[in-house]
PDB file of C-alpha atoms in Angstrom:
ATOM      1  CA  MET A   1      15.694  22.053   4.960  1.00 86.00           C
ATOM      2  CA  GLN A   2      17.879  18.569   5.710  1.00 87.00           C
ATOM      3  CA  GLN A   3      16.921  18.787   9.435  1.00 89.00           C
ATOM      4  CA  LEU A   4      12.995  19.243   8.258  1.00 91.00           C
ATOM      5  CA  GLN A   5      13.450  16.190   6.207  1.00 94.00           C
ATOM      6  CA  ALA A   6      14.710  14.190   8.603  1.00 92.00           C
ATOM      7  CA  ASP A   7      11.932  14.755  11.197  1.00 93.00           C
ATOM      8  CA  MET A   8       9.515  14.126   8.852  1.00 95.00           C
ATOM      9  CA  PHE A   9      10.884  10.814   8.344  1.00 95.00           C
ATOM     10  CA  ALA A  10      11.652  10.645  11.849  1.00 94.00           C
ATOM     11  CA  VAL A  11       7.828  11.112  12.702  1.00 96.00           C
ATOM     12  CA  GLU A  12       6.839   7.849  10.022  1.00 96.00           C
ATOM     13  CA  MET A  13       9.491   6.102  11.734  1.00 96.00           C
ATOM     14  CA  ALA A  14       8.550   6.495  15.282  1.00 96.00           C
ATOM     15  CA  SER A  15       5.527   5.758  14.172  1.00 97.00           C
ATOM     16  CA  GLN A  16       6.440   2.194  12.678  1.00 96.00           C
ATOM     17  CA  LEU A  17       7.859   1.627  16.430  1.00 97.00           C
ATOM     18  CA  LEU A  18       5.008   2.219  18.108  1.00 97.00           C
ATOM     19  CA  ASN A  19       3.061   0.023  16.157  1.00 96.00           C
ATOM     20  CA  ALA A  20       5.641  -2.592  16.014  1.00 96.00           C
ATOM     21  CA  THR A  21       6.517  -3.278  20.037  1.00 96.00           C
ATOM     22  CA  PRO A  22       5.041  -6.342  21.238  1.00 95.00           C
ATOM     23  CA  HIS A  23       6.142  -4.745  24.622  1.00 96.00           C
ATOM     24  CA  PRO A  24       3.377  -2.458  26.762  1.00 96.00           C
ATOM     25  CA  GLU A  25       6.166  -0.290  28.308  1.00 95.00           C
ATOM     26  CA  ALA A  26       7.997   0.239  24.827  1.00 96.00           C
ATOM     27  CA  ARG A  27       4.984   1.155  23.291  1.00 97.00           C
ATOM     28  CA  LEU A  28       3.820   4.096  26.157  1.00 96.00           C
ATOM     29  CA  TYR A  29       7.731   5.019  25.223  1.00 95.00           C
ATOM     30  CA  TYR A  30       6.809   5.307  21.158  1.00 97.00           C
ATOM     31  CA  SER A  31       3.780   7.353  21.602  1.00 97.00           C
ATOM     32  CA  THR A  32       6.320   9.960  23.070  1.00 95.00           C
ATOM     33  CA  MET A  33       8.616  10.165  20.872  1.00 96.00           C
ATOM     34  CA  VAL A  34       6.242  10.415  17.995  1.00 96.00           C
ATOM     35  CA  GLN A  35       4.831  13.318  19.852  1.00 96.00           C
ATOM     36  CA  ASP A  36       8.352  14.532  20.250  1.00 95.00           C
ATOM     37  CA  GLU A  37       9.299  14.277  16.436  1.00 95.00           C
ATOM     38  CA  ALA A  38       6.080  16.045  15.260  1.00 96.00           C
ATOM     39  CA  ARG A  39       6.831  19.177  17.580  1.00 94.00           C
ATOM     40  CA  HIS A  40      10.291  18.610  15.857  1.00 93.00           C
ATOM     41  CA  THR A  41       8.667  19.015  12.689  1.00 95.00           C
ATOM     42  CA  GLU A  42       6.188  21.811  13.460  1.00 94.00           C
ATOM     43  CA  ALA A  43       9.268  23.809  14.719  1.00 92.00           C
ATOM     44  CA  TRP A  44      11.413  23.208  11.416  1.00 92.00           C
ATOM     45  CA  LEU A  45       8.164  24.055   9.308  1.00 93.00           C
ATOM     46  CA  LYS A  46       8.072  27.458  11.116  1.00 92.00           C
ATOM     47  CA  LEU A  47      11.678  28.399  11.010  1.00 89.00           C
ATOM     48  CA  ALA A  48      11.543  26.902   7.098  1.00 89.00           C
ATOM     49  CA  ASP A  49       8.767  29.571   6.366  1.00 90.00           C
ATOM     50  CA  GLN A  50      10.163  32.359   8.137  1.00 88.00           C
ATOM     51  CA  ALA A  51      13.368  31.325   5.881  1.00 84.00           C
ATOM     52  CA  GLY A  52      11.834  31.881   2.745  1.00 86.00           C
ATOM     53  CA  GLY A  53      10.359  28.319   2.289  1.00 84.00           C
ATOM     54  CA  GLU A  54      11.405  25.021   1.599  1.00 85.00           C
ATOM     55  CA  ALA A  55      14.689  24.329  -0.565  1.00 83.00           C
ATOM     56  CA  GLU A  56      16.528  21.411  -2.274  1.00 88.00           C
ATOM     57  CA  ARG A  57      15.526  18.174  -0.767  1.00 92.00           C
ATOM     58  CA  ASP A  58      18.828  15.767   0.233  1.00 94.00           C
ATOM     59  CA  PRO A  59      18.630  12.983  -2.136  1.00 95.00           C
ATOM     60  CA  HIS A  60      20.646  10.333   0.377  1.00 95.00           C
ATOM     61  CA  LEU A  61      18.210  11.422   2.825  1.00 94.00           C
ATOM     62  CA  ASP A  62      15.274  10.140   0.944  1.00 96.00           C
ATOM     63  CA  LYS A  63      17.247   6.531   0.395  1.00 96.00           C
ATOM     64  CA  LEU A  64      18.031   6.582   4.225  1.00 94.00           C
ATOM     65  CA  ALA A  65      14.624   6.949   4.768  1.00 94.00           C
ATOM     66  CA  ALA A  66      12.971   4.482   2.458  1.00 96.00           C
ATOM     67  CA  MET A  67      15.299   2.128   3.217  1.00 95.00           C
ATOM     68  CA  PHE A  68      14.739   2.166   7.421  1.00 95.00           C
ATOM     69  CA  LEU A  69      11.172   2.425   6.734  1.00 95.00           C
ATOM     70  CA  ALA A  70      10.968  -1.049   4.654  1.00 96.00           C
ATOM     71  CA  LEU A  71      13.364  -2.697   7.134  1.00 95.00           C
ATOM     72  CA  ASP A  72      11.648  -6.502   8.080  1.00 92.00           C
ATOM     73  CA  THR A  73      12.218  -6.587  12.060  1.00 95.00           C
ATOM     74  CA  LEU A  74      11.946  -4.319  15.336  1.00 96.00           C
ATOM     75  CA  GLU A  75      15.442  -5.229  15.966  1.00 95.00           C
ATOM     76  CA  GLU A  76      16.535  -3.811  12.988  1.00 96.00           C
ATOM     77  CA  LYS A  77      14.240  -0.337  12.843  1.00 96.00           C
ATOM     78  CA  VAL A  78      15.439   0.055  16.342  1.00 96.00           C
ATOM     79  CA  PHE A  79      19.253  -0.497  15.810  1.00 94.00           C
ATOM     80  CA  LEU A  80      19.660   1.614  12.391  1.00 92.00           C
ATOM     81  CA  MET A  81      17.098   4.103  13.909  1.00 92.00           C
ATOM     82  CA  GLN A  82      17.671   4.910  17.355  1.00 92.00           C
ATOM     83  CA  VAL A  83      21.414   2.748  17.892  1.00 90.00           C
ATOM     84  CA  PHE A  84      22.944   4.534  14.759  1.00 86.00           C
ATOM     85  CA  PHE A  85      21.054   7.836  12.719  1.00 87.00           C
ATOM     86  CA  GLU A  86      20.075   9.194  16.292  1.00 88.00           C
ATOM     87  CA  ARG A  87      23.513   9.039  17.922  1.00 86.00           C
ATOM     88  CA  LEU A  88      25.274  10.184  14.667  1.00 83.00           C
ATOM     89  CA  ILE A  89      22.846  13.014  14.186  1.00 85.00           C
ATOM     90  CA  ILE A  90      23.601  14.432  17.666  1.00 89.00           C
ATOM     91  CA  PRO A  91      26.929  16.209  16.942  1.00 86.00           C
ATOM     92  CA  ARG A  92      25.489  17.922  14.175  1.00 85.00           C
ATOM     93  CA  PHE A  93      22.756  19.601  16.068  1.00 89.00           C
ATOM     94  CA  ARG A  94      26.064  21.190  18.732  1.00 91.00           C
ATOM     95  CA  MET A  95      27.534  21.759  15.915  1.00 87.00           C
ATOM     96  CA  ILE A  96      24.689  24.351  14.387  1.00 89.00           C
ATOM     97  CA  ALA A  97      24.240  25.574  17.660  1.00 92.00           C
ATOM     98  CA  ALA A  98      27.867  26.196  18.307  1.00 93.00           C
ATOM     99  CA  ALA A  99      27.860  28.078  14.983  1.00 90.00           C
ATOM    100  CA  SER A 100      24.093  30.423  15.926  1.00 92.00           C
ATOM    101  CA  PRO A 101      24.910  31.717  19.463  1.00 95.00           C
ATOM    102  CA  GLY A 102      21.929  33.548  20.773  1.00 94.00           C
ATOM    103  CA  THR A 103      19.669  33.017  17.923  1.00 92.00           C
ATOM    104  CA  VAL A 104      15.813  31.186  17.556  1.00 89.00           C
ATOM    105  CA  LEU A 105      18.366  28.521  15.568  1.00 90.00           C
ATOM    106  CA  GLU A 106      20.419  27.768  18.863  1.00 93.00           C
ATOM    107  CA  ASP A 107      17.898  27.216  21.001  1.00 92.00           C
ATOM    108  CA  LEU A 108      16.384  24.716  18.737  1.00 91.00           C
ATOM    109  CA  CYS A 109      18.984  22.796  18.381  1.00 93.00           C
ATOM    110  CA  ASN A 110      19.951  22.544  21.977  1.00 94.00           C
ATOM    111  CA  ARG A 111      16.377  21.473  22.371  1.00 91.00           C
ATOM    112  CA  LEU A 112      16.847  18.471  19.412  1.00 91.00           C
ATOM    113  CA  THR A 113      20.005  17.588  21.106  1.00 93.00           C
ATOM    114  CA  VAL A 114      18.406  16.731  24.578  1.00 94.00           C
ATOM    115  CA  ASP A 115      15.291  14.950  23.178  1.00 93.00           C
ATOM    116  CA  ASP A 116      17.332  12.965  20.441  1.00 91.00           C
ATOM    117  CA  GLY A 117      19.834  11.722  23.391  1.00 92.00           C
ATOM    118  CA  ILE A 118      16.951  10.672  25.441  1.00 94.00           C
ATOM    119  CA  HIS A 119      15.620   8.710  21.568  1.00 93.00           C
ATOM    120  CA  HIS A 120      19.366   7.414  21.290  1.00 93.00           C
ATOM    121  CA  SER A 121      19.330   6.262  25.149  1.00 94.00           C
ATOM    122  CA  SER A 122      16.408   4.796  25.422  1.00 94.00           C
ATOM    123  CA  GLY A 123      16.863   2.769  21.865  1.00 94.00           C
ATOM    124  CA  MET A 124      20.196   1.263  23.131  1.00 94.00           C
ATOM    125  CA  ALA A 125      18.414   0.261  26.619  1.00 95.00           C
ATOM    126  CA  TYR A 126      15.786  -1.213  24.654  1.00 96.00           C
ATOM    127  CA  GLU A 127      17.910  -2.659  21.905  1.00 96.00           C
ATOM    128  CA  ARG A 128      19.686  -4.886  24.506  1.00 95.00           C
ATOM    129  CA  VAL A 129      16.360  -6.082  25.499  1.00 95.00           C
ATOM    130  CA  LEU A 130      15.323  -7.237  22.074  1.00 95.00           C
ATOM    131  CA  LEU A 131      18.662  -8.749  21.844  1.00 95.00           C
ATOM    132  CA  GLN A 132      18.529 -11.001  25.092  1.00 93.00           C
ATOM    133  CA  ASP A 133      18.162 -14.318  22.931  1.00 89.00           C
ATOM    134  CA  ALA A 134      19.097 -13.139  19.600  1.00 90.00           C
ATOM    135  CA  SER A 135      20.702 -16.233  17.579  1.00 91.00           C
ATOM    136  CA  ARG A 136      24.225 -14.879  16.015  1.00 90.00           C
ATOM    137  CA  ALA A 137      22.561 -14.918  12.468  1.00 92.00           C
ATOM    138  CA  GLN A 138      19.971 -12.298  13.812  1.00 92.00           C
ATOM    139  CA  THR A 139      22.587 -10.230  15.239  1.00 93.00           C
ATOM    140  CA  GLN A 140      24.886 -10.540  12.163  1.00 93.00           C
ATOM    141  CA  GLN A 141      21.759  -9.568  10.240  1.00 95.00           C
ATOM    142  CA  LEU A 142      22.391  -6.196  11.928  1.00 94.00           C
ATOM    143  CA  VAL A 143      25.734  -5.732  10.598  1.00 94.00           C
ATOM    144  CA  LYS A 144      24.082  -6.702   6.694  1.00 95.00           C
ATOM    145  CA  ILE A 145      21.796  -4.135   6.573  1.00 94.00           C
ATOM    146  CA  ALA A 146      24.469  -1.460   8.831  1.00 93.00           C
ATOM    147  CA  ASN A 147      26.979  -1.658   6.123  1.00 94.00           C
ATOM    148  CA  ARG A 148      24.694  -1.285   3.612  1.00 94.00           C
ATOM    149  CA  MET A 149      23.264   1.976   5.498  1.00 93.00           C
ATOM    150  CA  LEU A 150      26.812   3.467   6.296  1.00 91.00           C
ATOM    151  CA  PRO A 151      27.584   4.393   2.710  1.00 92.00           C
ATOM    152  CA  ILE A 152      24.579   6.207   2.116  1.00 93.00           C
ATOM    153  CA  PHE A 153      24.607   7.948   5.388  1.00 90.00           C
ATOM    154  CA  VAL A 154      28.341   8.799   4.415  1.00 89.00           C
ATOM    155  CA  ASP A 155      27.235  10.526   1.225  1.00 90.00           C
ATOM    156  CA  HIS A 156      23.991  12.161   3.079  1.00 90.00           C
ATOM    157  CA  SER A 157      26.679  13.927   5.908  1.00 85.00           C
ATOM    158  CA  LEU A 158      28.784  14.972   2.919  1.00 85.00           C
ATOM    159  CA  TRP A 159      25.492  16.412   0.903  1.00 87.00           C
ATOM    160  CA  ARG A 160      25.445  20.162   0.335  1.00 82.00           C
ATOM    161  CA  PRO A 161      22.241  21.450  -1.518  1.00 81.00           C
ATOM    162  CA  LYS A 162      23.943  23.765  -4.298  1.00 79.00           C
ATOM    163  CA  ALA A 163      23.351  26.936  -2.950  1.00 70.00           C
ATOM    164  CA  ARG A 164      25.912  25.622  -0.628  1.00 69.00           C
ATOM    165  CA  ALA A 165      28.412  24.042  -2.893  1.00 67.00           C
ATOM    166  CA  SER A 166      31.370  26.362  -2.638  1.00 66.00           C
ATOM    167  CA  ILE A 167      31.522  26.814   0.768  1.00 67.00           C
ATOM    168  CA  ALA A 168      31.116  22.899   1.643  1.00 62.00           C
ATOM    169  CA  GLY A 169      34.726  22.261  -0.385  1.00 64.00           C
ATOM    170  CA  LEU A 170      36.088  24.585   2.409  1.00 64.00           C
ATOM    171  CA  MET A 171      34.847  22.511   5.011  1.00 73.00           C
ATOM    172  CA  ARG A 172      35.158  19.167   3.431  1.00 76.00           C
ATOM    173  CA  THR A 173      38.400  18.226   5.780  1.00 79.00           C
ATOM    174  CA  ARG A 174      36.622  19.174   8.924  1.00 80.00           C
ATOM    175  CA  ASP A 175      33.377  17.293   8.148  1.00 81.00           C
ATOM    176  CA  ILE A 176      35.449  13.807   7.066  1.00 86.00           C
ATOM    177  CA  GLN A 177      37.088  14.026  10.577  1.00 85.00           C
ATOM    178  CA  MET A 178      33.883  14.563  12.431  1.00 84.00           C
ATOM    179  CA  LEU A 179      32.216  11.973  10.315  1.00 86.00           C
ATOM    180  CA  HIS A 180      34.835   9.146  11.193  1.00 87.00           C
ATOM    181  CA  ASP A 181      34.923  10.049  14.390  1.00 88.00           C
ATOM    182  CA  ASP A 182      30.858   9.321  14.676  1.00 85.00           C
ATOM    183  CA  LEU A 183      31.556   6.384  13.120  1.00 87.00           C
ATOM    184  CA  GLU A 184      34.063   5.300  14.895  1.00 88.00           C
ATOM    185  CA  GLN A 185      31.859   5.851  18.214  1.00 87.00           C
ATOM    186  CA  GLY A 186      29.226   3.852  16.147  1.00 87.00           C
ATOM    187  CA  VAL A 187      30.896   0.965  16.043  1.00 89.00           C
ATOM    188  CA  ARG A 188      31.977   1.216  19.713  1.00 90.00           C
ATOM    189  CA  LEU A 189      27.984   1.351  20.617  1.00 89.00           C
ATOM    190  CA  ALA A 190      27.375  -2.089  18.267  1.00 90.00           C
ATOM    191  CA  GLY A 191      30.032  -3.565  20.047  1.00 92.00           C
ATOM    192  CA  SER A 192      28.518  -2.674  23.678  1.00 93.00           C
ATOM    193  CA  LEU A 193      25.216  -4.474  22.403  1.00 93.00           C
ATOM    194  CA  GLY A 194      26.924  -7.767  22.093  1.00 91.00           C
ATOM    195  CA  ILE A 195      27.179  -7.847  18.558  1.00 92.00           C
ATOM    196  CA  ASP A 196      30.387  -8.750  16.499  1.00 91.00           C
ATOM    197  CA  VAL A 197      31.328  -6.364  14.532  1.00 90.00           C
ATOM    198  CA  SER A 198      34.384  -7.536  13.110  1.00 90.00           C
ATOM    199  CA  ASP A 199      32.390  -7.736   9.719  1.00 90.00           C
ATOM    200  CA  LEU A 200      31.294  -3.855  10.392  1.00 88.00           C
ATOM    201  CA  GLU A 201      32.506  -2.066   7.043  1.00 89.00           C
ATOM    202  CA  LEU A 202      33.342   1.650   8.015  1.00 84.00           C
ATOM    203  CA  PRO A 203      33.098   3.454   4.543  1.00 82.00           C
ATOM    204  CA  SER A 204      36.249   4.840   2.809  1.00 76.00           C
ATOM    205  CA  PHE A 205      36.319   8.801   2.359  1.00 69.00           C
ATOM    206  CA  ALA A 206      38.761   8.870  -1.005  1.00 60.00           C
TER     207      ALA A 206
END
């Protein structure tokens, strides 16, 4: 259900990026990304139906979606959606695939890993273009919105539906370590874009 929820949001976000970019090449790319996210949504809808229907929604993911869709600038949207969010979500697909060998779910997650890897890499390249002439104030705005996003992302990553609450406790230590590693990688990626990440605040897991 979380993946269905995330890809429904991704369709909306990709559509916003398609409409927001002034660059013809980026429009061609984002038209493809809209189609990718729509195909992902279709696959999760079919899988959810076969598994007994949609389940409990992740409230933190809804908060992230509302935040991303309300961002003011193209630079902010690309930064949070493609540079951070899609990079942070890829390890989850790998984890699910590894836990479901020989299944449709494994195949789906492997395909999503490829697609979202392309989206992340393309977003990194486009963000570099967008930031070529950015002022320090503009780049620091990206840090500010990342600091708003990261605690919500942590809540989303550690959230489990009530049906899995007992299992979630047993996996928490591993989940926190994985999340910590992913967030540190996200900070390094932001720094590689020329952004001063000294004020980027990694959330506490206490």
